[in-house]
Amino acid sequence: MDIRLGNGFDVHRFGPGNHVTLCGVHVPHDRGLAGHSDADVAMHAITDAIYGALAEGDIGQHFPPTDPKWKDAESATFLEHAVALADRRRFRVANVDATIICEFPKIGPHVPAMQARLSEIMGLARDRISVKATTSEQLGFTGRGEGIAAMATAALVAN
Ligand code: MG
């Protein structure tokens, strides 16, 4: 059985705004996340985990931030591409597990919506999609509220 694991990690800094987009879900907050696309740090980590499992580089290689085409892009485009690439390589995503690291906003209440949105984008059952969150105990840049970090693991199984 051919099983591939990949990991992804991403950080976006806070900037002006009234919400953040995490796993495709609009989460009200007193700041936004800065980035070239919609700055969905969690979806970027998941996408990179899938590219990683395929040894197919990272999001920046497939969607260069220097290309104005991807300005304000919805990150679902990136995740859909990674899943489609896996399919072309004859792999399917078995599960993903993501951790969002921040003090605020509180993630827990939004997890079911995040699982539902990721399930829709990836064509993957919700019980194969884990989204969880932790603070960094007020330490470091996430602890100081300067931004949000996210990490993810993806397992791919050969079709
Ligand atoms: Mg990113």
Coordinates of N, CA, C and O and ligand atoms in Angstrom, one line a residue:
M1 N 0.8 -1.2 0.0 CA 0.0 0.0 0.0 C 0.9 1.3 0.0 O 1.8 1.4 0.8
D2 N 0.6 2.1 -1.0 CA 1.4 3.4 -1.1 C 0.8 4.5 -0.4 O -0.3 5.0 -0.8
I3 N 1.3 4.9 0.8 CA 0.8 6.0 1.6 C 1.8 7.1 1.6 O 3.0 6.9 1.8
R4 N 1.4 8.3 1.4 CA 2.2 9.5 1.4 C 1.7 10.5 2.5 O 0.6 10.8 2.5
L5 N 2.7 11.0 3.3 CA 2.3 12.0 4.3 C 3.0 13.3 3.9 O 4.1 13.4 3.4
G6 N 2.3 14.4 4.1 CA 2.8 15.7 3.9 C 2.5 16.7 5.0 O 1.4 16.5 5.7
N7 N 3.3 17.6 5.3 CA 3.0 18.7 6.3 C 3.0 20.0 5.6 O 3.6 20.3 4.6
G8 N 2.3 20.9 6.3 CA 2.2 22.3 5.8 C 2.2 23.3 7.0 O 1.7 22.9 8.0
F9 N 2.8 24.4 6.8 CA 2.9 25.4 7.8 C 2.7 26.8 7.2 O 3.3 27.0 6.1
D10 N 2.0 27.7 7.8 CA 1.8 29.0 7.2 C 1.6 30.0 8.3 O 1.1 29.7 9.4
V11 N 1.9 31.3 8.0 CA 1.7 32.4 9.0 C 1.2 33.6 8.2 O 1.7 33.8 7.1
H12 N 0.2 34.2 8.7 CA -0.2 35.6 8.1 C -0.3 36.5 9.3 O -0.8 36.2 10.4
R13 N 0.1 37.8 9.0 CA 0.0 38.8 10.0 C -1.3 39.5 10.0 O -2.0 39.5 9.0
F14 N -1.7 40.0 11.2 CA -2.9 40.8 11.2 C -2.7 42.1 10.6 O -1.6 42.7 10.6
G15 N -3.8 42.7 10.0 CA -3.8 44.0 9.5 C -5.2 44.5 9.7 O -6.0 44.0 10.4
P16 N -5.5 45.7 9.0 CA -6.9 46.2 9.2 C -7.9 45.3 8.7 O -7.7 44.5 7.7
G17 N -9.1 45.3 9.3 CA -10.2 44.5 8.8 C -11.2 44.2 9.9 O -11.0 44.6 11.1
N18 N -12.3 43.5 9.5 CA -13.3 43.2 10.5 C -13.6 41.7 10.6 O -14.5 41.3 11.2
H19 N -12.8 40.9 9.9 CA -13.0 39.5 9.9 C -11.7 38.8 9.4 O -10.9 39.4 8.7
V20 N -11.6 37.5 9.7 CA -10.5 36.7 9.1 C -11.2 35.5 8.4 O -12.3 35.2 8.8
T21 N -10.6 35.0 7.4 CA -11.1 33.8 6.7 C -10.3 32.6 7.1 O -9.1 32.7 6.8
L22 N -10.9 31.7 7.7 CA -10.1 30.5 8.1 C -10.9 29.2 7.7 O -12.0 29.1 8.0
C23 N -10.2 28.4 6.9 CA -10.8 27.2 6.4 C -12.1 27.6 5.6 O -13.1 26.8 5.6
G24 N -12.0 28.7 4.9 CA -13.1 29.1 4.1 C -14.3 29.8 4.8 O -15.3 30.1 4.2
V25 N -14.1 29.9 6.1 CA -15.2 30.4 6.9 C -14.9 31.9 7.4 O -13.8 32.1 7.9
H26 N -15.9 32.7 7.2 CA -15.8 34.1 7.6 C -15.9 34.2 9.1 O -17.0 33.9 9.7
V27 N -14.9 34.6 9.8 CA -14.9 34.6 11.3 C -14.7 36.1 11.7 O -13.7 36.7 11.5
P28 N -15.8 36.7 12.3 CA -15.7 38.1 12.7 C -14.5 38.3 13.7 O -14.3 37.5 14.6
H29 N -13.8 39.4 13.5 CA -12.7 39.7 14.4 C -12.5 41.2 14.3 O -12.9 41.9 13.3
D30 N -11.7 41.8 15.2 CA -11.5 43.3 15.1 C -10.3 43.6 14.2 O -10.0 44.8 14.0
R31 N -9.7 42.6 13.6 CA -8.7 42.8 12.6 C -8.8 41.8 11.5 O -9.6 40.8 11.6
G32 N -8.1 42.0 10.4 CA -8.1 41.1 9.3 C -6.8 40.4 9.2 O -5.9 40.7 10.0
L33 N -6.6 39.5 8.2 CA -5.3 39.0 8.0 C -4.8 39.5 6.7 O -5.5 39.6 5.7
A34 N -3.5 39.9 6.7 CA -2.9 40.5 5.5 C -2.3 39.4 4.6 O -1.8 38.4 5.1
G35 N -2.5 39.6 3.3 CA -1.9 38.6 2.4 C -2.3 38.9 1.0 O -3.2 39.8 0.7
H36 N -1.7 38.3 0.0 CA -1.9 38.5 -1.4 C -3.3 38.0 -1.7 O -4.1 38.6 -2.4
S37 N -3.6 36.8 -1.3 CA -4.9 36.2 -1.5 C -5.9 36.5 -0.4 O -5.7 37.6 0.2
D38 N -6.8 35.7 -0.1 CA -7.7 36.0 1.0 C -7.1 35.7 2.4 O -7.7 35.8 3.4
A39 N -5.8 35.3 2.4 CA -4.9 35.1 3.6 C -5.5 34.0 4.5 O -5.3 34.1 5.7
D40 N -6.1 33.0 3.9 CA -6.7 31.9 4.7 C -5.5 31.0 5.1 O -5.2 30.0 4.5
V41 N -4.9 31.4 6.2 CA -3.7 30.7 6.7 C -3.9 29.2 6.9 O -3.0 28.4 6.6
A42 N -5.1 28.8 7.4 CA -5.3 27.4 7.7 C -5.5 26.6 6.4 O -4.9 25.5 6.2
M43 N -6.2 27.2 5.4 CA -6.4 26.5 4.2 C -5.0 26.4 3.4 O -4.8 25.4 2.7
H44 N -4.2 27.4 3.6 CA -2.9 27.4 2.9 C -2.0 26.2 3.5 O -1.3 25.5 2.8
A45 N -2.1 26.0 4.8 CA -1.3 25.0 5.4 C -1.8 23.6 5.0 O -1.0 22.7 4.7
I46 N -3.1 23.4 4.8 CA -3.7 22.2 4.4 C -3.3 21.9 2.9 O -2.9 20.8 2.5
T47 N -3.3 23.0 2.1 CA -3.0 22.9 0.7 C -1.5 22.5 0.6 O -1.1 21.6 -0.2
D48 N -0.6 23.1 1.3 CA 0.8 22.8 1.3 C 1.1 21.3 1.8 O 2.0 20.7 1.3
A49 N 0.3 20.9 2.7 CA 0.4 19.5 3.2 C 0.2 18.5 2.1 O 0.9 17.5 1.9
I50 N -0.8 18.8 1.2 CA -1.1 17.9 0.1 C 0.0 18.0 -1.0 O 0.5 17.0 -1.4
Y51 N 0.4 19.2 -1.3 CA 1.5 19.3 -2.2 C 2.8 18.6 -1.7 O 3.5 18.0 -2.4
G52 N 3.0 18.7 -0.3 CA 4.1 18.1 0.3 C 4.0 16.5 0.1 O 5.1 15.9 -0.1
A53 N 2.9 16.0 0.4 CA 2.7 14.5 0.2 C 3.0 14.1 -1.2 O 3.5 13.0 -1.4
L54 N 2.7 14.9 -2.1 CA 3.0 14.6 -3.6 C 4.4 15.0 -4.0 O 4.7 14.7 -5.2
A55 N 5.2 15.6 -3.1 CA 6.5 16.1 -3.5 C 6.3 17.1 -4.7 O 7.1 17.0 -5.6
E56 N 5.3 17.9 -4.6 CA 5.0 18.8 -5.7 C 5.1 20.3 -5.3 O 4.3 21.1 -5.6
G57 N 6.2 20.6 -4.5 CA 6.5 21.9 -4.2 C 5.5 22.5 -3.2 O 5.0 21.8 -2.3
D58 N 5.2 23.8 -3.3 CA 4.3 24.5 -2.4 C 3.4 25.5 -3.1 O 3.5 25.7 -4.3
I59 N 2.5 26.0 -2.4 CA 1.5 26.9 -2.9 C 2.1 28.1 -3.7 O 1.6 28.5 -4.8
G60 N 3.2 28.6 -3.2 CA 3.8 29.7 -3.9 C 4.4 29.4 -5.3 O 4.5 30.2 -6.1
Q61 N 4.7 28.1 -5.5 CA 5.2 27.7 -6.8 C 4.1 27.5 -7.8 O 4.2 27.9 -9.0
H62 N 2.9 27.1 -7.3 CA 1.8 26.8 -8.2 C 1.0 28.1 -8.4 O 0.4 28.3 -9.5
F63 N 1.0 29.0 -7.4 CA 0.3 30.3 -7.5 C 1.2 31.4 -7.0 O 1.0 31.9 -5.9
P64 N 2.1 31.8 -7.9 CA 3.1 32.8 -7.4 C 2.5 34.1 -7.0 O 1.6 34.7 -7.6
P65 N 2.9 34.6 -5.8 CA 2.3 35.8 -5.2 C 2.6 37.1 -6.1 O 2.0 38.1 -5.9
T66 N 3.6 36.9 -7.0 CA 4.0 38.0 -7.9 C 3.0 38.1 -9.0 O 3.1 39.1 -9.7
D67 N 2.2 37.1 -9.2 CA 1.2 37.1 -10.3 C -0.1 37.8 -9.9 O -0.7 37.3 -9.0
P68 N -0.4 39.0 -10.5 CA -1.5 39.7 -10.0 C -2.8 39.0 -10.2 O -3.9 39.3 -9.6
K69 N -2.8 37.9 -11.0 CA -4.0 37.0 -11.2 C -4.5 36.5 -9.8 O -5.7 36.2 -9.7
W70 N -3.6 36.3 -8.9 CA -4.0 35.6 -7.6 C -4.3 36.6 -6.5 O -4.5 36.3 -5.4
K71 N -4.2 37.9 -6.8 CA -4.5 39.0 -5.9 C -6.0 38.8 -5.4 O -6.9 38.7 -6.2
D72 N -6.1 38.7 -4.0 CA -7.4 38.6 -3.4 C -8.1 37.3 -3.8 O -9.4 37.1 -3.7
A73 N -7.4 36.3 -4.3 CA -8.0 35.0 -4.7 C -8.6 34.3 -3.5 O -8.1 34.4 -2.4
E74 N -9.6 33.6 -3.8 CA -10.2 32.7 -2.8 C -9.3 31.5 -2.7 O -9.1 30.8 -3.7
S75 N -8.9 31.2 -1.5 CA -8.0 30.1 -1.3 C -8.5 28.7 -1.7 O -7.8 27.7 -1.8
A76 N -9.8 28.6 -1.8 CA -10.4 27.3 -2.2 C -9.9 26.9 -3.6 O -9.7 25.7 -3.9
T77 N -9.5 27.9 -4.4 CA -8.9 27.7 -5.7 C -7.6 26.9 -5.6 O -7.3 25.9 -6.3
F78 N -6.8 27.2 -4.6 CA -5.5 26.5 -4.3 C -5.8 25.1 -3.8 O -5.1 24.2 -4.3
L79 N -6.7 25.0 -2.9 CA -6.9 23.6 -2.3 C -7.5 22.7 -3.4 O -7.2 21.5 -3.5
E80 N -8.5 23.2 -4.2 CA -9.0 22.4 -5.3 C -7.9 22.0 -6.2 O -8.0 20.8 -6.7
H81 N -7.0 22.8 -6.5 CA -5.9 22.5 -7.4 C -5.0 21.3 -6.8 O -4.7 20.4 -7.5
A82 N -4.7 21.4 -5.5 CA -3.9 20.4 -4.9 C -4.6 19.0 -4.9 O -4.0 18.0 -5.2
V83 N -5.9 19.1 -4.6 CA -6.7 17.8 -4.6 C -6.8 17.2 -6.0 O -6.6 16.0 -6.2
A84 N -7.0 18.1 -7.0 CA -7.0 17.6 -8.4 C -5.7 17.1 -8.9 O -5.6 16.1 -9.6
L85 N -4.6 17.7 -8.4 CA -3.3 17.2 -8.7 C -3.0 15.8 -8.1 O -2.5 14.9 -8.8
A86 N -3.5 15.6 -6.9 CA -3.4 14.3 -6.3 C -4.1 13.3 -7.1 O -3.6 12.2 -7.4
D87 N -5.3 13.7 -7.6 CA -6.1 12.8 -8.4 C -5.4 12.4 -9.7 O -5.4 11.2 -10.1
R88 N -4.8 13.4 -10.3 CA -4.0 13.1 -11.5 C -2.8 12.2 -11.3 O -2.4 11.5 -12.2
R89 N -2.3 12.3 -10.1 CA -1.1 11.4 -9.7 C -1.6 10.1 -9.2 O -0.9 9.3 -8.7
R90 N -2.9 9.9 -9.3 CA -3.6 8.7 -8.8 C -3.5 8.4 -7.3 O -3.3 7.3 -6.8
F91 N -3.7 9.6 -6.6 CA -3.7 9.5 -5.1 C -5.1 10.1 -4.7 O -5.6 11.0 -5.4
R92 N -5.6 9.6 -3.6 CA -6.7 10.3 -3.0 C -6.3 10.7 -1.5 O -5.5 10.1 -0.9
V93 N -6.9 11.8 -1.1 CA -6.6 12.3 0.3 C -7.4 11.4 1.3 O -8.6 11.2 1.1
A94 N -6.7 10.8 2.2 CA -7.3 9.9 3.2 C -7.8 10.7 4.4 O -8.9 10.5 4.9
N95 N -7.0 11.6 4.8 CA -7.5 12.5 5.9 C -6.6 13.8 6.0 O -5.4 13.7 5.4
V96 N -7.1 14.8 6.6 CA -6.2 16.0 6.9 C -6.5 16.3 8.3 O -7.6 16.1 8.9
D97 N -5.4 16.9 9.0 CA -5.5 17.3 10.3 C -4.8 18.7 10.4 O -3.6 18.8 10.1
A98 N -5.6 19.7 10.8 CA -5.0 21.1 10.9 C -5.1 21.6 12.3 O -6.1 21.3 13.0
T99 N -4.1 22.4 12.6 CA -4.1 23.1 13.9 C -3.9 24.6 13.7 O -2.9 25.0 13.0
I100 N -4.8 25.4 14.2 CA -4.7 26.9 14.0 C -4.2 27.4 15.4 O -4.7 27.0 16.4
I101 N -3.2 28.3 15.3 CA -2.5 28.8 16.5 C -2.7 30.3 16.6 O -2.2 31.1 15.8
C102 N -3.5 30.7 17.6 CA -3.8 32.1 17.9 C -4.5 32.2 19.2 O -5.0 31.3 19.8
E103 N -4.4 33.4 19.8 CA -5.1 33.7 21.0 C -6.6 34.1 20.7 O -7.5 33.7 21.4
F104 N -6.7 34.9 19.7 CA -8.0 35.4 19.2 C -8.0 35.4 17.7 O -6.9 35.7 17.1
P105 N -9.1 35.3 17.0 CA -10.5 34.9 17.5 C -10.5 33.5 18.1 O -9.6 32.7 17.7
K106 N -11.5 33.2 18.8 CA -11.7 31.9 19.3 C -12.2 31.0 18.1 O -13.2 31.4 17.4
I107 N -11.6 29.9 17.9 CA -11.8 29.0 16.8 C -12.9 28.0 17.0 O -13.7 27.7 16.1
G108 N -13.0 27.4 18.2 CA -13.9 26.3 18.5 C -15.3 26.4 18.0 O -15.7 25.4 17.3
P109 N -16.0 27.5 18.2 CA -17.4 27.6 17.7 C -17.5 27.5 16.2 O -18.6 27.1 15.7
H110 N -16.4 27.7 15.5 CA -16.5 27.7 14.0 C -16.0 26.4 13.4 O -16.1 26.2 12.1
V111 N -15.6 25.5 14.2 CA -15.0 24.2 13.7 C -16.0 23.4 12.8 O -15.6 23.0 11.7
P112 N -17.2 23.2 13.2 CA -18.1 22.5 12.4 C -18.3 23.1 11.0 O -18.3 22.4 10.0
A113 N -18.4 24.4 10.9 CA -18.6 25.1 9.6 C -17.3 24.9 8.8 O -17.4 24.8 7.6
M114 N -16.2 25.0 9.5 CA -14.9 24.8 8.7 C -14.8 23.4 8.1 O -14.4 23.2 7.0
Q115 N -15.2 22.4 8.9 CA -15.1 21.0 8.4 C -16.1 20.9 7.2 O -15.7 20.2 6.2
A116 N -17.2 21.5 7.3 CA -18.2 21.4 6.3 C -17.7 22.1 5.0 O -17.8 21.5 3.9
R117 N -17.1 23.2 5.1 CA -16.6 23.9 3.9 C -15.4 23.2 3.3 O -15.3 23.0 2.1
L118 N -14.5 22.7 4.1 CA -13.4 21.9 3.6 C -13.9 20.6 2.9 O -13.3 20.2 1.9
S119 N -14.9 20.0 3.5 CA -15.5 18.8 3.0 C -16.0 19.0 1.6 O -15.8 18.3 0.6
E120 N -16.7 20.2 1.4 CA -17.2 20.6 0.1 C -16.1 20.8 -0.9 O -16.2 20.3 -2.0
I121 N -15.1 21.5 -0.5 CA -14.0 21.9 -1.5 C -13.2 20.6 -1.9 O -12.9 20.4 -3.0
M122 N -13.0 19.7 -0.9 CA -12.1 18.6 -1.1 C -12.8 17.3 -1.6 O -12.2 16.4 -2.0
G123 N -14.2 17.4 -1.5 CA -14.9 16.1 -1.8 C -14.5 15.0 -0.8 O -14.4 13.9 -1.3
L124 N -14.3 15.4 0.4 CA -13.9 14.4 1.4 C -14.8 14.4 2.6 O -15.3 15.5 3.0
A125 N -15.1 13.2 3.1 CA -16.1 13.1 4.3 C -15.6 13.9 5.5 O -14.4 14.0 5.7
R126 N -16.5 14.5 6.2 CA -16.2 15.4 7.3 C -15.4 14.6 8.4 O -14.6 15.2 9.1
D127 N -15.7 13.3 8.5 CA -15.0 12.6 9.6 C -13.6 12.3 9.2 O -12.8 11.6 10.0
R128 N -13.1 12.8 8.1 CA -11.7 12.7 7.7 C -11.0 14.0 7.7 O -9.9 14.1 7.2
I129 N -11.7 15.0 8.2 CA -11.2 16.4 8.3 C -11.2 16.8 9.7 O -12.2 17.0 10.3
S130 N -10.0 17.1 10.3 CA -9.9 17.5 11.6 C -9.4 19.0 11.6 O -8.4 19.3 10.9
V131 N -10.1 19.8 12.3 CA -9.6 21.2 12.5 C -9.6 21.5 14.0 O -10.6 21.3 14.7
K132 N -8.5 21.9 14.6 CA -8.4 22.2 16.0 C -7.6 23.4 16.2 O -7.0 23.9 15.2
A133 N -7.6 23.9 17.4 CA -6.9 25.2 17.6 C -6.2 25.1 19.0 O -6.6 24.4 19.9
T134 N -5.2 26.0 19.1 CA -4.5 26.1 20.4 C -4.0 27.6 20.5 O -3.9 28.2 19.4
T135 N -3.8 28.0 21.7 CA -3.1 29.3 21.8 C -1.6 29.0 22.0 O -1.3 27.8 22.1
S136 N -0.8 30.0 22.0 CA 0.6 29.7 22.4 C 0.9 30.3 23.7 O 2.0 30.8 24.0
E137 N -0.1 30.3 24.6 CA 0.1 30.7 26.0 C 0.7 32.1 26.1 O 1.5 32.4 26.9
Q138 N 0.2 33.0 25.2 CA 0.6 34.4 25.1 C 2.1 34.6 24.8 O 2.6 35.6 25.1
L139 N 2.7 33.5 24.3 CA 4.2 33.6 24.0 C 4.3 33.8 22.5 O 3.5 33.3 21.7
G140 N 5.4 34.5 22.1 CA 5.7 34.6 20.7 C 4.8 35.5 19.9 O 3.9 36.2 20.5
F141 N 4.9 35.5 18.6 CA 4.1 36.4 17.8 C 2.6 36.1 17.8 O 1.8 37.0 17.7
T142 N 2.3 34.8 17.9 CA 0.9 34.5 18.0 C 0.3 34.9 19.3 O -0.8 35.4 19.5
G143 N 1.2 34.7 20.4 CA 0.8 35.1 21.7 C 0.6 36.6 21.9 O -0.3 37.0 22.6
R144 N 1.4 37.4 21.1 CA 1.2 38.8 21.2 C 0.1 39.4 20.3 O -0.1 40.6 20.2
G145 N -0.5 38.4 19.6 CA -1.6 38.9 18.7 C -1.2 39.5 17.5 O -1.9 40.4 16.9
E146 N 0.0 39.2 17.0 CA 0.5 39.8 15.8 C 0.1 39.1 14.5 O 0.2 39.6 13.4
G147 N -0.4 37.9 14.7 CA -0.8 37.1 13.5 C -1.3 35.8 13.9 O -1.4 35.4 15.1
I148 N -1.6 35.0 12.9 CA -2.1 33.6 13.1 C -1.2 32.6 12.4 O -0.8 32.9 11.2
A149 N -0.9 31.5 13.0 CA -0.1 30.5 12.4 C -1.0 29.2 12.2 O -2.0 29.1 13.0
A150 N -0.7 28.4 11.3 CA -1.4 27.2 11.1 C -0.5 26.1 10.6 O 0.4 26.3 9.8
M151 N -0.7 24.9 11.1 CA 0.0 23.7 10.6 C -1.0 22.6 10.2 O -2.1 22.5 10.7
A152 N -0.6 21.8 9.3 CA -1.5 20.7 8.8 C -0.7 19.5 8.4 O 0.5 19.6 7.9
T153 N -1.3 18.4 8.5 CA -0.8 17.1 8.0 C -1.9 16.5 7.0 O -3.1 16.6 7.3
A154 N -1.4 15.9 5.9 CA -2.3 15.2 5.0 C -1.8 13.9 4.8 O -0.6 13.7 4.6
A155 N -2.6 12.9 4.7 CA -2.3 11.5 4.3 C -2.9 11.2 3.0 O -4.1 11.5 2.8
L156 N -2.1 10.8 2.0 CA -2.6 10.4 0.7 C -2.4 8.9 0.5 O -1.4 8.4 0.9
V157 N -3.4 8.3 -0.1 CA -3.3 6.8 -0.4 C -3.5 6.6 -1.9 O -4.3 7.3 -2.6
A158 N -2.7 5.8 -2.5 CA -2.7 5.5 -3.9 C -4.1 4.9 -4.2 O -4.6 4.0 -3.5
N159 N -4.6 5.3 -5.3 CA -5.9 4.8 -5.8 C -5.7 3.4 -6.5 O -4.7 3.2 -7.1
Ligands
MG1 MG -0.3 31.9 3.1

